[in-house]
JSON list of C-alpha atoms in Angstrom, two decimals:
[
{"chain": "A", "resi": 1, "resn": "ILE", "atom": "CA", "xyz": [4.57, -62.75, -105.13]},
{"chain": "A", "resi": 2, "resn": "GLY", "atom": "CA", "xyz": [3.34, -66.27, -105.62]},
{"chain": "A", "resi": 3, "resn": "TRP", "atom": "CA", "xyz": [4.90, -69.73, -104.60]},
{"chain": "A", "resi": 4, "resn": "LYS", "atom": "CA", "xyz": [5.56, -70.27, -108.52]},
{"chain": "A", "resi": 5, "resn": "GLN", "atom": "CA", "xyz": [7.01, -67.19, -109.03]},
{"chain": "A", "resi": 6, "resn": "ALA", "atom": "CA", "xyz": [9.47, -67.50, -106.14]},
{"chain": "A", "resi": 7, "resn": "GLU", "atom": "CA", "xyz": [10.26, -70.78, -106.80]},
{"chain": "A", "resi": 8, "resn": "ARG", "atom": "CA", "xyz": [11.11, -69.78, -110.74]},
{"chain": "A", "resi": 9, "resn": "PHE", "atom": "CA", "xyz": [13.05, -67.11, -109.38]},
{"chain": "A", "resi": 10, "resn": "GLY", "atom": "CA", "xyz": [14.53, -68.64, -106.75]},
{"chain": "A", "resi": 11, "resn": "LYS", "atom": "CA", "xyz": [15.99, -70.98, -109.37]},
{"chain": "A", "resi": 12, "resn": "VAL", "atom": "CA", "xyz": [17.04, -68.14, -111.83]},
{"chain": "A", "resi": 13, "resn": "PHE", "atom": "CA", "xyz": [18.79, -65.91, -109.60]},
{"chain": "A", "resi": 14, "resn": "GLY", "atom": "CA", "xyz": [20.59, -68.75, -107.69]},
{"chain": "A", "resi": 15, "resn": "TYR", "atom": "CA", "xyz": [23.32, -67.95, -110.42]},
{"chain": "A", "resi": 16, "resn": "SER", "atom": "CA", "xyz": [25.65, -65.11, -109.70]},
{"chain": "A", "resi": 17, "resn": "TYR", "atom": "CA", "xyz": [25.15, -63.75, -113.31]},
{"chain": "A", "resi": 18, "resn": "TYR", "atom": "CA", "xyz": [21.46, -63.24, -112.94]},
{"chain": "A", "resi": 19, "resn": "ALA", "atom": "CA", "xyz": [21.69, -62.16, -109.59]},
{"chain": "A", "resi": 20, "resn": "ASP", "atom": "CA", "xyz": [24.04, -59.27, -110.53]},
{"chain": "A", "resi": 21, "resn": "LYS", "atom": "CA", "xyz": [21.48, -58.39, -113.16]},
{"chain": "A", "resi": 22, "resn": "LEU", "atom": "CA", "xyz": [18.71, -58.46, -110.49]},
{"chain": "A", "resi": 23, "resn": "GLU", "atom": "CA", "xyz": [20.74, -56.54, -108.16]},
{"chain": "A", "resi": 24, "resn": "LYS", "atom": "CA", "xyz": [21.00, -53.52, -110.60]},
{"chain": "A", "resi": 25, "resn": "ILE", "atom": "CA", "xyz": [17.33, -53.90, -111.51]},
{"chain": "A", "resi": 26, "resn": "ILE", "atom": "CA", "xyz": [16.20, -53.21, -107.90]},
{"chain": "A", "resi": 27, "resn": "LYS", "atom": "CA", "xyz": [18.19, -50.19, -107.86]},
{"chain": "A", "resi": 28, "resn": "LEU", "atom": "CA", "xyz": [16.02, -48.70, -110.46]},
{"chain": "A", "resi": 29, "resn": "VAL", "atom": "CA", "xyz": [12.84, -50.62, -109.38]},
{"chain": "A", "resi": 30, "resn": "PRO", "atom": "CA", "xyz": [11.44, -52.35, -106.39]},
{"chain": "A", "resi": 31, "resn": "ALA", "atom": "CA", "xyz": [12.04, -56.29, -106.15]},
{"chain": "A", "resi": 32, "resn": "HIS", "atom": "CA", "xyz": [8.88, -57.65, -106.00]},
{"chain": "A", "resi": 33, "resn": "ARG", "atom": "CA", "xyz": [7.27, -55.22, -108.61]},
{"chain": "A", "resi": 34, "resn": "ALA", "atom": "CA", "xyz": [10.28, -56.32, -110.91]},
{"chain": "A", "resi": 35, "resn": "ILE", "atom": "CA", "xyz": [9.75, -59.91, -110.68]},
{"chain": "A", "resi": 36, "resn": "ARG", "atom": "CA", "xyz": [5.76, -59.36, -111.22]},
{"chain": "A", "resi": 37, "resn": "TYR", "atom": "CA", "xyz": [6.67, -57.54, -114.24]},
{"chain": "A", "resi": 38, "resn": "ILE", "atom": "CA", "xyz": [9.29, -59.43, -115.62]},
{"chain": "A", "resi": 39, "resn": "GLU", "atom": "CA", "xyz": [7.08, -62.99, -115.05]},
{"chain": "A", "resi": 40, "resn": "ASN", "atom": "CA", "xyz": [4.15, -61.18, -116.77]},
{"chain": "A", "resi": 41, "resn": "GLN", "atom": "CA", "xyz": [6.28, -60.13, -119.85]},
{"chain": "A", "resi": 42, "resn": "TYR", "atom": "CA", "xyz": [7.42, -63.78, -120.15]},
{"chain": "A", "resi": 43, "resn": "GLN", "atom": "CA", "xyz": [3.91, -65.14, -120.08]},
{"chain": "A", "resi": 44, "resn": "LYS", "atom": "CA", "xyz": [2.62, -62.11, -122.62]},
{"chain": "A", "resi": 45, "resn": "ALA", "atom": "CA", "xyz": [5.34, -63.06, -125.12]},
{"chain": "A", "resi": 46, "resn": "ARG", "atom": "CA", "xyz": [6.54, -66.90, -124.88]},
{"chain": "A", "resi": 47, "resn": "LYS", "atom": "CA", "xyz": [6.94, -66.65, -128.68]},
{"chain": "A", "resi": 48, "resn": "HIS", "atom": "CA", "xyz": [9.38, -63.57, -128.21]},
{"chain": "A", "resi": 49, "resn": "TYR", "atom": "CA", "xyz": [11.50, -65.08, -125.46]},
{"chain": "A", "resi": 50, "resn": "ASN", "atom": "CA", "xyz": [12.78, -68.60, -124.90]},
{"chain": "A", "resi": 51, "resn": "GLU", "atom": "CA", "xyz": [13.55, -68.12, -121.08]},
{"chain": "A", "resi": 52, "resn": "VAL", "atom": "CA", "xyz": [12.65, -65.92, -118.08]},
{"chain": "A", "resi": 53, "resn": "THR", "atom": "CA", "xyz": [16.13, -64.92, -118.24]},
{"chain": "A", "resi": 54, "resn": "ASP", "atom": "CA", "xyz": [15.91, -63.56, -121.42]},
{"chain": "A", "resi": 55, "resn": "VAL", "atom": "CA", "xyz": [13.32, -60.94, -120.12]},
{"chain": "A", "resi": 56, "resn": "VAL", "atom": "CA", "xyz": [15.61, -60.49, -117.25]},
{"chain": "A", "resi": 57, "resn": "THR", "atom": "CA", "xyz": [18.52, -59.16, -119.51]},
{"chain": "A", "resi": 58, "resn": "THR", "atom": "CA", "xyz": [16.15, -57.50, -121.64]},
{"chain": "A", "resi": 59, "resn": "TYR", "atom": "CA", "xyz": [14.58, -55.47, -119.03]},
{"chain": "A", "resi": 60, "resn": "LEU", "atom": "CA", "xyz": [18.12, -54.42, -117.42]},
{"chain": "A", "resi": 61, "resn": "ASP", "atom": "CA", "xyz": [19.14, -53.39, -120.79]},
{"chain": "A", "resi": 62, "resn": "TYR", "atom": "CA", "xyz": [15.86, -51.11, -121.28]},
{"chain": "A", "resi": 63, "resn": "LEU", "atom": "CA", "xyz": [16.22, -49.56, -117.65]},
{"chain": "A", "resi": 64, "resn": "ASN", "atom": "CA", "xyz": [19.75, -48.81, -118.65]},
{"chain": "A", "resi": 65, "resn": "GLU", "atom": "CA", "xyz": [19.03, -46.89, -121.90]},
{"chain": "A", "resi": 66, "resn": "ALA", "atom": "CA", "xyz": [15.69, -45.45, -120.50]},
{"chain": "A", "resi": 67, "resn": "ALA", "atom": "CA", "xyz": [18.25, -43.48, -117.68]},
{"chain": "A", "resi": 68, "resn": "GLU", "atom": "CA", "xyz": [20.71, -42.61, -120.40]},
{"chain": "A", "resi": 69, "resn": "LEU", "atom": "CA", "xyz": [17.86, -41.18, -122.32]},
{"chain": "A", "resi": 70, "resn": "GLN", "atom": "CA", "xyz": [16.86, -39.20, -119.58]},
{"chain": "A", "resi": 71, "resn": "MET", "atom": "CA", "xyz": [13.60, -40.77, -119.35]},
{"chain": "A", "resi": 72, "resn": "ASN", "atom": "CA", "xyz": [10.86, -40.20, -116.38]},
{"chain": "A", "resi": 73, "resn": "MET", "atom": "CA", "xyz": [12.51, -42.81, -113.88]},
{"chain": "A", "resi": 74, "resn": "LYS", "atom": "CA", "xyz": [9.77, -42.29, -111.63]},
{"chain": "A", "resi": 75, "resn": "ASP", "atom": "CA", "xyz": [7.06, -42.99, -114.10]},
{"chain": "A", "resi": 76, "resn": "ASP", "atom": "CA", "xyz": [5.59, -46.33, -114.25]},
{"chain": "A", "resi": 77, "resn": "THR", "atom": "CA", "xyz": [4.73, -45.86, -117.64]},
{"chain": "A", "resi": 78, "resn": "THR", "atom": "CA", "xyz": [8.41, -45.79, -118.50]},
{"chain": "A", "resi": 79, "resn": "LEU", "atom": "CA", "xyz": [9.41, -48.25, -115.84]},
{"chain": "A", "resi": 80, "resn": "TYR", "atom": "CA", "xyz": [6.77, -51.08, -116.59]},
{"chain": "A", "resi": 81, "resn": "PRO", "atom": "CA", "xyz": [5.97, -50.59, -120.65]},
{"chain": "A", "resi": 82, "resn": "ASN", "atom": "CA", "xyz": [3.16, -52.74, -121.69]},
{"chain": "A", "resi": 83, "resn": "SER", "atom": "CA", "xyz": [5.59, -54.38, -124.17]},
{"chain": "A", "resi": 84, "resn": "LEU", "atom": "CA", "xyz": [8.91, -54.48, -123.00]},
{"chain": "A", "resi": 85, "resn": "SER", "atom": "CA", "xyz": [10.30, -55.88, -126.72]},
{"chain": "A", "resi": 86, "resn": "LYS", "atom": "CA", "xyz": [8.72, -52.90, -128.30]},
{"chain": "A", "resi": 87, "resn": "ALA", "atom": "CA", "xyz": [9.65, -50.48, -125.66]},
{"chain": "A", "resi": 88, "resn": "HIS", "atom": "CA", "xyz": [13.31, -51.90, -125.87]},
{"chain": "A", "resi": 89, "resn": "GLN", "atom": "CA", "xyz": [13.71, -51.39, -129.48]},
{"chain": "A", "resi": 90, "resn": "LYS", "atom": "CA", "xyz": [12.56, -47.72, -129.23]},
{"chain": "A", "resi": 91, "resn": "THR", "atom": "CA", "xyz": [15.39, -46.88, -126.46]},
{"chain": "A", "resi": 92, "resn": "LEU", "atom": "CA", "xyz": [18.11, -49.13, -128.19]},
{"chain": "A", "resi": 93, "resn": "ALA", "atom": "CA", "xyz": [17.56, -47.05, -131.59]},
{"chain": "A", "resi": 94, "resn": "ALA", "atom": "CA", "xyz": [17.33, -43.71, -129.58]},
{"chain": "A", "resi": 95, "resn": "VAL", "atom": "CA", "xyz": [20.66, -44.39, -127.82]},
{"chain": "A", "resi": 96, "resn": "LYS", "atom": "CA", "xyz": [22.49, -45.54, -131.01]},
{"chain": "A", "resi": 97, "resn": "LEU", "atom": "CA", "xyz": [21.21, -42.06, -132.52]},
{"chain": "A", "resi": 98, "resn": "LYS", "atom": "CA", "xyz": [22.48, -40.42, -129.63]},
{"chain": "A", "resi": 99, "resn": "GLN", "atom": "CA", "xyz": [25.99, -42.03, -129.91]},
{"chain": "A", "resi": 100, "resn": "ASN", "atom": "CA", "xyz": [26.17, -41.66, -133.50]},
{"chain": "A", "resi": 101, "resn": "GLU", "atom": "CA", "xyz": [25.37, -37.60, -133.05]},
{"chain": "A", "resi": 102, "resn": "GLN", "atom": "CA", "xyz": [28.01, -37.53, -130.42]},
{"chain": "A", "resi": 103, "resn": "THR", "atom": "CA", "xyz": [30.35, -39.31, -133.10]},
{"chain": "A", "resi": 104, "resn": "ASN", "atom": "CA", "xyz": [29.22, -36.81, -135.84]},
{"chain": "A", "resi": 105, "resn": "ALA", "atom": "CA", "xyz": [30.01, -33.79, -133.57]},
{"chain": "A", "resi": 106, "resn": "LYS", "atom": "CA", "xyz": [33.69, -35.15, -133.01]},
{"chain": "A", "resi": 107, "resn": "ILE", "atom": "CA", "xyz": [34.22, -35.68, -136.63]},
{"chain": "A", "resi": 108, "resn": "ILE", "atom": "CA", "xyz": [32.96, -32.23, -137.48]},
{"chain": "A", "resi": 109, "resn": "SER", "atom": "CA", "xyz": [35.13, -30.87, -135.28]},
{"chain": "A", "resi": 110, "resn": "LEU", "atom": "CA", "xyz": [37.96, -32.49, -136.55]},
{"chain": "A", "resi": 111, "resn": "GLN", "atom": "CA", "xyz": [37.56, -30.81, -140.06]},
{"chain": "A", "resi": 112, "resn": "LYS", "atom": "CA", "xyz": [39.24, -27.72, -139.60]},
{"chain": "A", "resi": 113, "resn": "GLU", "atom": "CA", "xyz": [42.59, -29.48, -138.63]},
{"chain": "A", "resi": 114, "resn": "LEU", "atom": "CA", "xyz": [42.34, -31.94, -141.30]},
{"chain": "A", "resi": 115, "resn": "LYS", "atom": "CA", "xyz": [42.18, -29.35, -144.15]},
{"chain": "A", "resi": 116, "resn": "ARG", "atom": "CA", "xyz": [46.09, -29.75, -144.60]},
{"chain": "A", "resi": 117, "resn": "PHE", "atom": "CA", "xyz": [45.11, -33.43, -146.44]},
{"chain": "A", "resi": 118, "resn": "VAL", "atom": "CA", "xyz": [42.93, -31.56, -149.43]},
{"chain": "A", "resi": 119, "resn": "PHE", "atom": "CA", "xyz": [44.71, -32.22, -152.45]},
{"chain": "A", "resi": 120, "resn": "LYS", "atom": "CA", "xyz": [43.88, -32.28, -156.33]},
{"chain": "A", "resi": 121, "resn": "LYS", "atom": "CA", "xyz": [46.13, -33.61, -159.48]},
{"chain": "A", "resi": 122, "resn": "ASP", "atom": "CA", "xyz": [45.12, -34.70, -162.80]},
{"chain": "A", "resi": 123, "resn": "GLY", "atom": "CA", "xyz": [41.38, -34.80, -162.26]},
{"chain": "A", "resi": 124, "resn": "LEU", "atom": "CA", "xyz": [41.35, -36.42, -158.80]},
{"chain": "A", "resi": 125, "resn": "LEU", "atom": "CA", "xyz": [41.06, -34.75, -155.56]},
{"chain": "A", "resi": 126, "resn": "ILE", "atom": "CA", "xyz": [41.22, -35.83, -151.97]},
{"chain": "A", "resi": 127, "resn": "ARG", "atom": "CA", "xyz": [39.64, -34.51, -148.70]},
{"chain": "A", "resi": 128, "resn": "PRO", "atom": "CA", "xyz": [38.59, -35.48, -145.26]},
{"chain": "A", "resi": 129, "resn": "ILE", "atom": "CA", "xyz": [35.26, -37.17, -144.96]},
{"chain": "A", "resi": 130, "resn": "SER", "atom": "CA", "xyz": [33.25, -34.48, -143.60]},
{"chain": "A", "resi": 131, "resn": "ASN", "atom": "CA", "xyz": [30.47, -36.15, -141.36]},
{"chain": "A", "resi": 132, "resn": "ILE", "atom": "CA", "xyz": [28.98, -39.42, -140.16]},
{"chain": "A", "resi": 133, "resn": "GLY", "atom": "CA", "xyz": [26.48, -39.52, -143.07]},
{"chain": "A", "resi": 134, "resn": "GLU", "atom": "CA", "xyz": [28.75, -39.09, -145.83]},
{"chain": "A", "resi": 135, "resn": "LEU", "atom": "CA", "xyz": [31.02, -41.75, -144.02]},
{"chain": "A", "resi": 136, "resn": "PHE", "atom": "CA", "xyz": [27.72, -44.33, -144.13]},
{"chain": "A", "resi": 137, "resn": "ALA", "atom": "CA", "xyz": [27.18, -43.25, -147.74]},
{"chain": "A", "resi": 138, "resn": "GLU", "atom": "CA", "xyz": [30.53, -43.81, -148.95]},
{"chain": "A", "resi": 139, "resn": "GLY", "atom": "CA", "xyz": [30.73, -47.49, -147.34]},
{"chain": "A", "resi": 140, "resn": "ALA", "atom": "CA", "xyz": [26.86, -47.92, -149.02]},
{"chain": "A", "resi": 141, "resn": "ALA", "atom": "CA", "xyz": [28.07, -46.51, -152.48]},
{"chain": "A", "resi": 142, "resn": "LEU", "atom": "CA", "xyz": [31.26, -48.59, -152.73]},
{"chain": "A", "resi": 143, "resn": "ILE", "atom": "CA", "xyz": [29.89, -51.91, -150.84]},
{"chain": "A", "resi": 144, "resn": "HIS", "atom": "CA", "xyz": [32.61, -51.92, -148.12]},
{"chain": "A", "resi": 145, "resn": "CYS", "atom": "CA", "xyz": [32.34, -51.06, -144.31]},
{"chain": "A", "resi": 146, "resn": "VAL", "atom": "CA", "xyz": [34.10, -48.23, -143.90]},
{"chain": "A", "resi": 147, "resn": "GLY", "atom": "CA", "xyz": [31.43, -47.00, -141.68]},
{"chain": "A", "resi": 148, "resn": "ARG", "atom": "CA", "xyz": [32.59, -49.32, -138.82]},
{"chain": "A", "resi": 149, "resn": "TYR", "atom": "CA", "xyz": [35.95, -47.14, -138.51]},
{"chain": "A", "resi": 150, "resn": "ALA", "atom": "CA", "xyz": [33.45, -44.03, -137.35]},
{"chain": "A", "resi": 151, "resn": "ASP", "atom": "CA", "xyz": [34.70, -44.14, -133.74]},
{"chain": "A", "resi": 152, "resn": "GLN", "atom": "CA", "xyz": [38.16, -44.33, -134.63]},
{"chain": "A", "resi": 153, "resn": "TYR", "atom": "CA", "xyz": [37.85, -41.65, -137.01]},
{"chain": "A", "resi": 154, "resn": "ALA", "atom": "CA", "xyz": [36.15, -39.65, -134.40]},
{"chain": "A", "resi": 155, "resn": "ASN", "atom": "CA", "xyz": [38.75, -40.12, -131.82]},
{"chain": "A", "resi": 156, "resn": "GLY", "atom": "CA", "xyz": [41.75, -39.42, -134.06]},
{"chain": "A", "resi": 157, "resn": "LYS", "atom": "CA", "xyz": [42.88, -42.90, -133.79]},
{"chain": "A", "resi": 158, "resn": "SER", "atom": "CA", "xyz": [42.88, -42.90, -137.85]},
{"chain": "A", "resi": 159, "resn": "ILE", "atom": "CA", "xyz": [42.13, -40.57, -140.75]},
{"chain": "A", "resi": 160, "resn": "LEU", "atom": "CA", "xyz": [39.57, -41.27, -143.58]},
{"chain": "A", "resi": 161, "resn": "LEU", "atom": "CA", "xyz": [39.54, -39.43, -146.79]},
{"chain": "A", "resi": 162, "resn": "CYS", "atom": "CA", "xyz": [37.61, -39.67, -149.87]},
{"chain": "A", "resi": 163, "resn": "ILE", "atom": "CA", "xyz": [38.81, -39.61, -153.60]},
{"chain": "A", "resi": 164, "resn": "ARG", "atom": "CA", "xyz": [36.72, -38.22, -155.84]},
{"chain": "A", "resi": 165, "resn": "ARG", "atom": "CA", "xyz": [36.94, -37.07, -159.60]},
{"chain": "A", "resi": 166, "resn": "THR", "atom": "CA", "xyz": [37.07, -33.14, -159.79]},
{"chain": "A", "resi": 167, "resn": "GLU", "atom": "CA", "xyz": [34.29, -33.57, -162.49]},
{"chain": "A", "resi": 168, "resn": "ASP", "atom": "CA", "xyz": [32.15, -35.34, -160.26]},
{"chain": "A", "resi": 169, "resn": "PRO", "atom": "CA", "xyz": [32.99, -34.34, -156.56]},
{"chain": "A", "resi": 170, "resn": "GLU", "atom": "CA", "xyz": [30.08, -36.01, -154.93]},
{"chain": "A", "resi": 171, "resn": "THR", "atom": "CA", "xyz": [30.04, -39.54, -156.34]},
{"chain": "A", "resi": 172, "resn": "PRO", "atom": "CA", "xyz": [32.03, -41.79, -153.73]},
{"chain": "A", "resi": 173, "resn": "PHE", "atom": "CA", "xyz": [35.33, -43.44, -156.05]},
{"chain": "A", "resi": 174, "resn": "TYR", "atom": "CA", "xyz": [37.82, -44.56, -153.42]},
{"chain": "A", "resi": 175, "resn": "THR", "atom": "CA", "xyz": [38.29, -44.40, -149.79]},
{"chain": "A", "resi": 176, "resn": "MET", "atom": "CA", "xyz": [41.48, -43.78, -147.79]},
{"chain": "A", "resi": 177, "resn": "GLU", "atom": "CA", "xyz": [42.78, -44.50, -144.39]},
{"chain": "A", "resi": 178, "resn": "ILE", "atom": "CA", "xyz": [45.73, -43.07, -143.01]},
{"chain": "A", "resi": 179, "resn": "ALA", "atom": "CA", "xyz": [47.15, -44.12, -139.60]},
{"chain": "A", "resi": 180, "resn": "GLY", "atom": "CA", "xyz": [50.35, -42.97, -138.00]},
{"chain": "A", "resi": 181, "resn": "ASN", "atom": "CA", "xyz": [51.08, -40.55, -140.84]},
{"chain": "A", "resi": 182, "resn": "GLN", "atom": "CA", "xyz": [51.01, -43.66, -143.30]},
{"chain": "A", "resi": 183, "resn": "VAL", "atom": "CA", "xyz": [48.45, -44.69, -145.91]},
{"chain": "A", "resi": 184, "resn": "VAL", "atom": "CA", "xyz": [47.34, -48.06, -144.29]},
{"chain": "A", "resi": 185, "resn": "GLN", "atom": "CA", "xyz": [44.45, -48.65, -147.08]},
{"chain": "A", "resi": 186, "resn": "CYS", "atom": "CA", "xyz": [42.88, -47.30, -150.15]},
{"chain": "A", "resi": 187, "resn": "ARG", "atom": "CA", "xyz": [39.90, -49.01, -151.49]},
{"chain": "A", "resi": 188, "resn": "GLY", "atom": "CA", "xyz": [37.25, -48.77, -154.41]},
{"chain": "A", "resi": 189, "resn": "TYR", "atom": "CA", "xyz": [33.96, -50.37, -155.12]},
{"chain": "A", "resi": 190, "resn": "LYS", "atom": "CA", "xyz": [33.56, -53.63, -153.63]},
{"chain": "A", "resi": 191, "resn": "ASN", "atom": "CA", "xyz": [37.09, -53.57, -152.04]},
{"chain": "A", "resi": 192, "resn": "CYS", "atom": "CA", "xyz": [38.85, -53.20, -155.20]},
{"chain": "A", "resi": 193, "resn": "SER", "atom": "CA", "xyz": [42.62, -52.32, -155.37]},
{"chain": "A", "resi": 194, "resn": "MET", "atom": "CA", "xyz": [43.86, -48.92, -156.89]},
{"chain": "A", "resi": 195, "resn": "THR", "atom": "CA", "xyz": [44.09, -48.54, -160.60]},
{"chain": "A", "resi": 196, "resn": "ASP", "atom": "CA", "xyz": [47.27, -47.14, -161.77]},
{"chain": "A", "resi": 197, "resn": "GLU", "atom": "CA", "xyz": [45.61, -43.83, -162.19]},
{"chain": "A", "resi": 198, "resn": "VAL", "atom": "CA", "xyz": [44.56, -43.91, -158.36]},
{"chain": "A", "resi": 199, "resn": "LYS", "atom": "CA", "xyz": [47.81, -45.21, -157.44]},
{"chain": "A", "resi": 200, "resn": "ASP", "atom": "CA", "xyz": [49.78, -42.19, -159.02]},
{"chain": "A", "resi": 201, "resn": "PHE", "atom": "CA", "xyz": [47.58, -39.70, -157.68]},
{"chain": "A", "resi": 202, "resn": "VAL", "atom": "CA", "xyz": [48.02, -41.53, -153.97]},
{"chain": "A", "resi": 203, "resn": "ASP", "atom": "CA", "xyz": [51.74, -41.41, -154.79]},
{"chain": "A", "resi": 204, "resn": "HIS", "atom": "CA", "xyz": [52.00, -37.68, -155.00]},
{"chain": "A", "resi": 205, "resn": "PHE", "atom": "CA", "xyz": [49.52, -37.53, -152.26]},
{"chain": "A", "resi": 206, "resn": "ILE", "atom": "CA", "xyz": [52.05, -39.31, -149.76]},
{"chain": "A", "resi": 207, "resn": "ALA", "atom": "CA", "xyz": [55.02, -37.35, -151.20]},
{"chain": "A", "resi": 208, "resn": "ILE", "atom": "CA", "xyz": [53.32, -34.00, -150.74]},
{"chain": "A", "resi": 209, "resn": "LYS", "atom": "CA", "xyz": [51.05, -34.26, -148.03]},
{"chain": "A", "resi": 210, "resn": "LEU", "atom": "CA", "xyz": [52.74, -36.96, -145.88]},
{"chain": "A", "resi": 211, "resn": "LEU", "atom": "CA", "xyz": [56.57, -36.61, -146.60]},
{"chain": "A", "resi": 212, "resn": "ASN", "atom": "CA", "xyz": [56.26, -32.72, -147.07]},
{"chain": "A", "resi": 213, "resn": "LYS", "atom": "CA", "xyz": [58.55, -33.57, -150.31]},
{"chain": "A", "resi": 214, "resn": "LYS", "atom": "CA", "xyz": [58.46, -31.93, -153.84]},
{"chain": "A", "resi": 215, "resn": "VAL", "atom": "CA", "xyz": [56.83, -33.69, -156.48]},
{"chain": "A", "resi": 216, "resn": "LYS", "atom": "CA", "xyz": [58.77, -37.47, -156.15]},
{"chain": "A", "resi": 217, "resn": "ARG", "atom": "CA", "xyz": [57.26, -40.90, -157.11]},
{"chain": "A", "resi": 218, "resn": "ILE", "atom": "CA", "xyz": [56.87, -42.71, -154.04]},
{"chain": "A", "resi": 219, "resn": "ASP", "atom": "CA", "xyz": [56.14, -46.72, -154.28]},
{"chain": "A", "resi": 220, "resn": "VAL", "atom": "CA", "xyz": [52.81, -47.14, -153.11]},
{"chain": "A", "resi": 221, "resn": "THR", "atom": "CA", "xyz": [53.50, -50.80, -152.61]},
{"chain": "A", "resi": 222, "resn": "GLY", "atom": "CA", "xyz": [54.34, -49.09, -149.01]},
{"chain": "A", "resi": 223, "resn": "ILE", "atom": "CA", "xyz": [51.02, -49.11, -148.33]},
{"chain": "A", "resi": 224, "resn": "CYS", "atom": "CA", "xyz": [50.96, -52.10, -146.35]},
{"chain": "A", "resi": 225, "resn": "ARG", "atom": "CA", "xyz": [51.53, -54.54, -149.48]},
{"chain": "A", "resi": 226, "resn": "GLU", "atom": "CA", "xyz": [47.84, -54.75, -148.73]},
{"chain": "A", "resi": 227, "resn": "ASN", "atom": "CA", "xyz": [47.94, -56.97, -146.06]},
{"chain": "A", "resi": 228, "resn": "ARG", "atom": "CA", "xyz": [49.03, -54.49, -142.97]},
{"chain": "A", "resi": 229, "resn": "ARG", "atom": "CA", "xyz": [45.63, -54.15, -142.46]},
{"chain": "A", "resi": 230, "resn": "GLU", "atom": "CA", "xyz": [42.75, -56.31, -143.54]},
{"chain": "A", "resi": 231, "resn": "ALA", "atom": "CA", "xyz": [40.44, -54.53, -146.15]},
{"chain": "A", "resi": 232, "resn": "VAL", "atom": "CA", "xyz": [36.96, -53.09, -145.23]},
{"chain": "A", "resi": 233, "resn": "VAL", "atom": "CA", "xyz": [34.76, -55.77, -146.13]}
]
């Protein structure tokens, strides 16, 4: 390590925040190689990194992602990629995909239990959202962010159902969330509220599926009066 590098990194790692990051990095790569590599990446991509500290943070994130993906952590091509920024983008995408796959598996495993919510009446049907792909497609079609509820759905903190017209069962119409055996929101295109038709359908769903009552009108203003939970925007 040259004097300039020593001076630069002496200042960087004088802060406990970055010293902690270096401590984690050198558990995976030798300190002198890590510092040379970080400096090299900073000089090669000055337009991408504002400060050398940005490289430190990116490098630690990359190494953690590579380890999670079970890449060869003894291989120099893994530990010191030619372009850190590009390598980090790839590992970040791969980790996200892996996490989505885990979430998807959890959602699929819930389907047998959630069949009890399937309901049809007057040309409308309701059923649980079946997988993470359908969840994101629902949000994209209706222009709301139901996708952000994927983890809590997968972990049983809420139940996400889709409402469809029976004549067109594959086209998103409304999305409903249930938590604590109560409907907390039901939103359509661009977060629109329920029409009278949908409201009547949801009334019957609540009575039969949630309250276990025979057909009886339930005032859907009980759906949190639209303010118990923010709309999915």
